[in-house]
CSV table of C-alpha atoms in Angstrom, one decimal:
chain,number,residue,atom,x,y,z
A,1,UNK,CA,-31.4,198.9,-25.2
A,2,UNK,CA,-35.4,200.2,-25.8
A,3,UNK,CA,-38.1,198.1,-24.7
A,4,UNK,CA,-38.8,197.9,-28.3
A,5,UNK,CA,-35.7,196.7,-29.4
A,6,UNK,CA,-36.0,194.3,-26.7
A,7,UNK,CA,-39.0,193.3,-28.1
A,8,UNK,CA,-38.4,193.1,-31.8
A,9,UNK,CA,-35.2,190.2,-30.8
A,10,UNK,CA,-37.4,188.1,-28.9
A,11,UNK,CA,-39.7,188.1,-32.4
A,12,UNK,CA,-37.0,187.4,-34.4
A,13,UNK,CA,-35.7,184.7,-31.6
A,14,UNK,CA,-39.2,182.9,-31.9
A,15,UNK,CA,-39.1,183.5,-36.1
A,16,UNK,CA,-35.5,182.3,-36.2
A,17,UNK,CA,-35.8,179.8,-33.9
A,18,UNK,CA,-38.9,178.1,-35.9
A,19,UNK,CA,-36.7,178.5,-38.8
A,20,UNK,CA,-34.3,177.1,-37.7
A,21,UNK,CA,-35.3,173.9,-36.5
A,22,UNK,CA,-37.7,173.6,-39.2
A,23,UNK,CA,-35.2,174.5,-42.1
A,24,UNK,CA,-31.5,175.1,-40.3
A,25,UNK,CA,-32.1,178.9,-41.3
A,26,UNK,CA,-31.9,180.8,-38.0
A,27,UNK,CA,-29.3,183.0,-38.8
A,28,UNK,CA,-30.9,184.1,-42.3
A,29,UNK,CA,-33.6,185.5,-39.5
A,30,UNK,CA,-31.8,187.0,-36.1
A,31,UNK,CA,-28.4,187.7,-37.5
A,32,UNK,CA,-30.0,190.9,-39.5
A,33,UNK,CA,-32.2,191.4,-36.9
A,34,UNK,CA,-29.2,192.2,-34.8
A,35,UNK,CA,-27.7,194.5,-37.2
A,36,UNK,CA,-30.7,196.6,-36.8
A,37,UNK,CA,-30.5,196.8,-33.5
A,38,UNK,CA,-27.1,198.7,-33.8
A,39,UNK,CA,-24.6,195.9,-33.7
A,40,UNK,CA,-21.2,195.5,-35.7
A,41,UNK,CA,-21.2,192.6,-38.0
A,42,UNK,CA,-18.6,190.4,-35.9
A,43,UNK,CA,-20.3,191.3,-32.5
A,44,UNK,CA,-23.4,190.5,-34.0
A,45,UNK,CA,-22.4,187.4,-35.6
A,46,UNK,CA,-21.0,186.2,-31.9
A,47,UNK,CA,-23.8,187.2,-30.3
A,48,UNK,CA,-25.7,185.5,-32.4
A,49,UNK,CA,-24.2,182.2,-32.4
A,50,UNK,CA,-24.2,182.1,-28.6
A,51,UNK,CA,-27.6,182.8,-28.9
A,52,UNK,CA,-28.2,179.8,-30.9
A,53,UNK,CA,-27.2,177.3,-27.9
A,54,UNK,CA,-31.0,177.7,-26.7
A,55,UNK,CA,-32.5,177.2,-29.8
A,56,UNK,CA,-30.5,174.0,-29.4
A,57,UNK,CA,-31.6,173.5,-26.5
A,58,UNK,CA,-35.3,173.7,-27.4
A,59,UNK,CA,-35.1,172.1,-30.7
A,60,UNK,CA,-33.4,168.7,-29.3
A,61,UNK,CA,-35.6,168.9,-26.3
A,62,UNK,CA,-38.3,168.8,-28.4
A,63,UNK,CA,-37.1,165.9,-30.6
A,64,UNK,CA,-36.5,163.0,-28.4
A,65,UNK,CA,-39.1,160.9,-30.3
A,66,UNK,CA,-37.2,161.2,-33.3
A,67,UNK,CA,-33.7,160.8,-31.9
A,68,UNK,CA,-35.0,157.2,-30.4
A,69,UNK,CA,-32.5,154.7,-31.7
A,70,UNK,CA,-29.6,157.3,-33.3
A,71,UNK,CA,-27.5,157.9,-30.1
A,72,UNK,CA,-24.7,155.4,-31.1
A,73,UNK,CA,-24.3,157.3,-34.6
A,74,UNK,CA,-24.8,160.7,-33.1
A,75,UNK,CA,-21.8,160.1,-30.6
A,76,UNK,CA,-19.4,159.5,-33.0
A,77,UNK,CA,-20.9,162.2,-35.1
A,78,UNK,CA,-20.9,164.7,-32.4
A,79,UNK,CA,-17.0,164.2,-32.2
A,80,UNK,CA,-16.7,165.5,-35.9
A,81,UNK,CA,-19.1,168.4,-35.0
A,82,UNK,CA,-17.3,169.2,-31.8
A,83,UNK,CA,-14.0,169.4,-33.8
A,84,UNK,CA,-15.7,171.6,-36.6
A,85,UNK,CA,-16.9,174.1,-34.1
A,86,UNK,CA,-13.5,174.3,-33.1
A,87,UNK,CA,-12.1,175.1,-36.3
A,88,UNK,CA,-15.1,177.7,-37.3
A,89,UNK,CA,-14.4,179.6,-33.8
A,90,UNK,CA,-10.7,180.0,-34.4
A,91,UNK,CA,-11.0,181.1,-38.1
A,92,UNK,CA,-13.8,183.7,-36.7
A,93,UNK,CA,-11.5,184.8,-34.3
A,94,UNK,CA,-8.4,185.2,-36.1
A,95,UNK,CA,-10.5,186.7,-38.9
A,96,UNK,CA,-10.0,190.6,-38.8
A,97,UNK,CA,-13.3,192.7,-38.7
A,98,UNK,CA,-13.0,194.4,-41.9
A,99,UNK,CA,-12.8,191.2,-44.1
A,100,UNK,CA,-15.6,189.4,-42.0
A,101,UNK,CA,-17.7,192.2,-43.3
A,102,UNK,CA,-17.0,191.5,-46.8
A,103,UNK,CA,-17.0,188.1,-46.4
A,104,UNK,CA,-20.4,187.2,-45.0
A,105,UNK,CA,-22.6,188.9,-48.2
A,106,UNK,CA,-21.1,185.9,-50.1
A,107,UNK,CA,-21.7,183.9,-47.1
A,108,UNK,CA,-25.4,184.7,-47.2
A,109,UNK,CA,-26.2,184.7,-50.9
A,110,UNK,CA,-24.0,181.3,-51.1
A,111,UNK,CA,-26.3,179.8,-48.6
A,112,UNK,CA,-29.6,181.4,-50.1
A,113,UNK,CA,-28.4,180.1,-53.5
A,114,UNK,CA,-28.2,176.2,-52.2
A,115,UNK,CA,-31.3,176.6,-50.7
A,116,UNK,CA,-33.0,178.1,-53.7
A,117,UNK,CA,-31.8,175.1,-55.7
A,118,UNK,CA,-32.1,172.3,-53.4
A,119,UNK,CA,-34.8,169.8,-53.5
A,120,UNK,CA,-36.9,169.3,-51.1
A,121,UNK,CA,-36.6,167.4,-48.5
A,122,UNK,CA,-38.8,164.8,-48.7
A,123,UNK,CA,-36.8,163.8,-52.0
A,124,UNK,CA,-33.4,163.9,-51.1
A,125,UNK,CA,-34.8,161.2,-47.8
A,126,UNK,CA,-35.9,159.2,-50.8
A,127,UNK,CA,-33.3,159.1,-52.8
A,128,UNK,CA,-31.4,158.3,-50.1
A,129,UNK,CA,-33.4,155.7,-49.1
A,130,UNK,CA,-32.7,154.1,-52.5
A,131,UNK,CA,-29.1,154.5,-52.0
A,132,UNK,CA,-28.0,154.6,-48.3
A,133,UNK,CA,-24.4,154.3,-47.2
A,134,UNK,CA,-22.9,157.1,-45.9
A,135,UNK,CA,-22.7,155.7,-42.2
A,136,UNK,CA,-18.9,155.8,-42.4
A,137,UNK,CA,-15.8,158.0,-41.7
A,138,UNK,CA,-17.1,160.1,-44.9
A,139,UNK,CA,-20.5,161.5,-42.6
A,140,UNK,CA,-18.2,162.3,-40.0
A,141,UNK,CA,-16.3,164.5,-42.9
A,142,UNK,CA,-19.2,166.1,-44.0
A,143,UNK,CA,-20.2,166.8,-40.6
A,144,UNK,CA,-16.8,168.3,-40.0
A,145,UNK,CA,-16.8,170.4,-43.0
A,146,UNK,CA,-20.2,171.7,-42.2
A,147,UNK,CA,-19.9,172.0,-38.2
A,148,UNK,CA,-17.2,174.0,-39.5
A,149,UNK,CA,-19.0,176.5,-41.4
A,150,UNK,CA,-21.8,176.7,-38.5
A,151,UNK,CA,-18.7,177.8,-36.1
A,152,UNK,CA,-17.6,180.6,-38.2
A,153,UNK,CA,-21.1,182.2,-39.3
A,154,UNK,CA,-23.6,179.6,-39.9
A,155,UNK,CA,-26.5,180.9,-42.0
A,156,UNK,CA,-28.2,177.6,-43.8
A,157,UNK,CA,-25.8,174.7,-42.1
A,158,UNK,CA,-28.7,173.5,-41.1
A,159,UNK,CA,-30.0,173.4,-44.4
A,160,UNK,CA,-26.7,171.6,-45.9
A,161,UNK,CA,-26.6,169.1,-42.8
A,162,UNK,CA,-30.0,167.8,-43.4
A,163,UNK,CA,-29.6,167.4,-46.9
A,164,UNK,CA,-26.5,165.3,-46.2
A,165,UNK,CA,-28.3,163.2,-43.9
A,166,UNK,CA,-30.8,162.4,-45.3
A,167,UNK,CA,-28.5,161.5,-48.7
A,168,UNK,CA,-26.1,159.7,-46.6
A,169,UNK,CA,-28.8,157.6,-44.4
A,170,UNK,CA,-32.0,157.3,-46.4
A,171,UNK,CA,-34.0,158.3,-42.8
A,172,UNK,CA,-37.0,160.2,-42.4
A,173,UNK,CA,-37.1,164.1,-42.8
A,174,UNK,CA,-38.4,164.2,-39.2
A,175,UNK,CA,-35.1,161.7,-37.8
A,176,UNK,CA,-32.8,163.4,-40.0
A,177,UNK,CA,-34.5,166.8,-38.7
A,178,UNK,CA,-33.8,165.4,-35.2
A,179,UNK,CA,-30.2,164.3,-36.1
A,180,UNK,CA,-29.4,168.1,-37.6
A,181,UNK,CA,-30.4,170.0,-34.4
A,182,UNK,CA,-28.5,167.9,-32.2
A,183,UNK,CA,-25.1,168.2,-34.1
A,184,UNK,CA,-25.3,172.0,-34.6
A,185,UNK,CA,-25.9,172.0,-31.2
A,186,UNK,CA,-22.8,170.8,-30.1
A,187,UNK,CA,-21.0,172.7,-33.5
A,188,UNK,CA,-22.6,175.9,-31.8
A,189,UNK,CA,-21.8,175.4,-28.0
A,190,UNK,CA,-18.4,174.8,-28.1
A,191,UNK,CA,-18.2,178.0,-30.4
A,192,UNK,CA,-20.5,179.7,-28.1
A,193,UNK,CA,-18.0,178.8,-25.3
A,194,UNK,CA,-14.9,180.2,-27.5
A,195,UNK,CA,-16.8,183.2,-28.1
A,196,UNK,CA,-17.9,184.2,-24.6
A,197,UNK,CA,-14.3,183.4,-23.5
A,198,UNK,CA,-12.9,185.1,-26.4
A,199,UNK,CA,-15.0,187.4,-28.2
A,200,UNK,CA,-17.0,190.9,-27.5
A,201,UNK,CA,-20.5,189.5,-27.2
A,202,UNK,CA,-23.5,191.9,-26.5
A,203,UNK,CA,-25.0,190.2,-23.6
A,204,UNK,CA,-28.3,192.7,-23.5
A,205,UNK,CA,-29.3,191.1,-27.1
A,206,UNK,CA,-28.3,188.0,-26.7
A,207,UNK,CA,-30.9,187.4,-24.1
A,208,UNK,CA,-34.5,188.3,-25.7
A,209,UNK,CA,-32.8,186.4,-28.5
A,210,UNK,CA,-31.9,183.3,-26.8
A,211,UNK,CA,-35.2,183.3,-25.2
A,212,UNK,CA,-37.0,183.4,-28.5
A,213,UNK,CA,-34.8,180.9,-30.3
A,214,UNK,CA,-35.5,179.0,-27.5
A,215,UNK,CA,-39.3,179.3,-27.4
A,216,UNK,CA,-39.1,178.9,-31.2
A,217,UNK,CA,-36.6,175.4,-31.1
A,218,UNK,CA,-39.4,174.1,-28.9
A,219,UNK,CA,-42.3,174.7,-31.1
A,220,UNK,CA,-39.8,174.0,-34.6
A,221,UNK,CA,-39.8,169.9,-34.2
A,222,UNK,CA,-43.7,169.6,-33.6
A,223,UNK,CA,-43.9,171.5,-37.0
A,224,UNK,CA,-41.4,169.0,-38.8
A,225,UNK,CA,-43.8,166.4,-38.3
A,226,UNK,CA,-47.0,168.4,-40.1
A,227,UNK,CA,-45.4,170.1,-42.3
A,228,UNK,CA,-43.2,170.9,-45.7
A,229,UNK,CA,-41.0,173.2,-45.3
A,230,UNK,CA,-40.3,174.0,-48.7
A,231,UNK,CA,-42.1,176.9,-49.3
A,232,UNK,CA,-40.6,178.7,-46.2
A,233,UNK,CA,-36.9,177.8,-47.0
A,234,UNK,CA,-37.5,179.5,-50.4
A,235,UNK,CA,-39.2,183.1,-49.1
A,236,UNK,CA,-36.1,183.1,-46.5
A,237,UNK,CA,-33.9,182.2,-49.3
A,238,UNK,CA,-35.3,185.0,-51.0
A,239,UNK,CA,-35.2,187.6,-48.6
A,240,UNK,CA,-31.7,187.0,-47.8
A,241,UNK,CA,-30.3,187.3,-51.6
A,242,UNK,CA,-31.6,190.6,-50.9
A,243,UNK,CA,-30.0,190.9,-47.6
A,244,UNK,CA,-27.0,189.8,-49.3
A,245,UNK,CA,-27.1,192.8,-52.0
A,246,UNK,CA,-27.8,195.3,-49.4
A,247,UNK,CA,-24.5,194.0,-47.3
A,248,UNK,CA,-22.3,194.1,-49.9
A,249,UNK,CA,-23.3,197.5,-50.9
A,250,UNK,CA,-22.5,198.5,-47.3
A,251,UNK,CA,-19.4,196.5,-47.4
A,252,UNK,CA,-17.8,197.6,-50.8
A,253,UNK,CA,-19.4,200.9,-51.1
């Protein structure tokens, strides 16, 4: 690996690691980052996700204000994510190369599509405000459902575990924010574990990446609490329908 290489993946660390714990859209950042730098789609995908643990790391780190209060719910919930991580791992693993590759355009222009359309954040904390109620066994569903999707490739969970938060709980952006890096934390360590155990990671780009995700992860939750981040959700959102095209063109062509 070139020093610039090097380089460019701790960038796009610290820019997906902002992202991500601004907007649960690390992936839409580092996972193309990594197929520039040479990588095949699955050994990229692991590589990323293991990456991810540090922006977890940072992100929850840098939370604990917010997370003052939620560690009863958060246990239980963490079962559910736990379990989905599970899941996602095995279906990655058992998931043969070629059809991850023409899987993951829809993957990314699924994700970019619920971003595009979903409102923002602020609203769907008051509308759930309005109508809480979703402290039950259906959370820990959703959580399952999406902890699942993190394990496997995970590009906008993050995005679709907020939003169900904040529907489900009527919290604040900045608690639900809090509540959504700590359970795709645990959704992405114990896929990170399966994958290092299990999986052909590239080691020498996972760590300028994990480094900047974790740089990023810190600085993310400070961020939350300024500002909207609406308008960065959509340029992502944006730029990986695009991503999206160009995969499948190098996936069907």
């Amino acid at each position: 690996m070139t020093l610039t290489t090097w380089l460019l993946l701790l960038l796009a660390g610290v820019g997906g690691g902002l992202a991500g714990s601004i907007a649960g859209l690390a992936s839409l950042v580092s996972y193309p980052a990594l197929l520039a730098a040479g990588l095949p789609p699955v050994v990229a995908n692991v590589t990323n996700t293991v990456a991810l643990v540090f922006n977890g790391v940072g992100s929850v780190s840098a939370s604990r204000p917010e997370l003052v209060g939620q560690g009863r719910r958060l246990a239980r919930l963490s079962v559910a994510a736990l379990l989905g991580g599970v899941t996602g791992t095995v279906l990655l693993l058992i998931t043969p190369a070629g059809g991850f590759e023409r899987i993951v355009p829809f993957l990314i222009a699924g994700a970019s599509v619920a971003i595009l359309v979903q409102p923002p954040a602020r609203e769907l904390a008051a509308e759930g405000a309005r109508h809480p109620g979703g402290s039950g066994r259906w959370l820990a569903l959703g959580v399952y459902a999406i902890a699942i999707y993190g394990g496997y490739f995970g590009a906008a969970a993050g995005v679709l575990m907020l939003a169900m938060f904040l529907l489900a709980t009527g919290t604040t952006v900045a608690r639900g924010n809090a509540a959504k890096n700590v359970l795709l934390f645990v959704a992405n360590l114990v896929a990170a574990v399966g994958f290092a155990l299990f999986a052909d990671v590239a080691w020498a780009a996972m760590l300028p990446l994990a480094i900047g995700f974790f740089v990023g992860g810190r600085i993310g939750p400070s961020v939350v609490r300024r500002v909207d981040g609406t308008w960065l959700r959509r340029v992502i959102a944006l730029l990986g329908l695009g991503l999206a095209v160009k995969l499948g063109f190098d996936a069907f062509g």
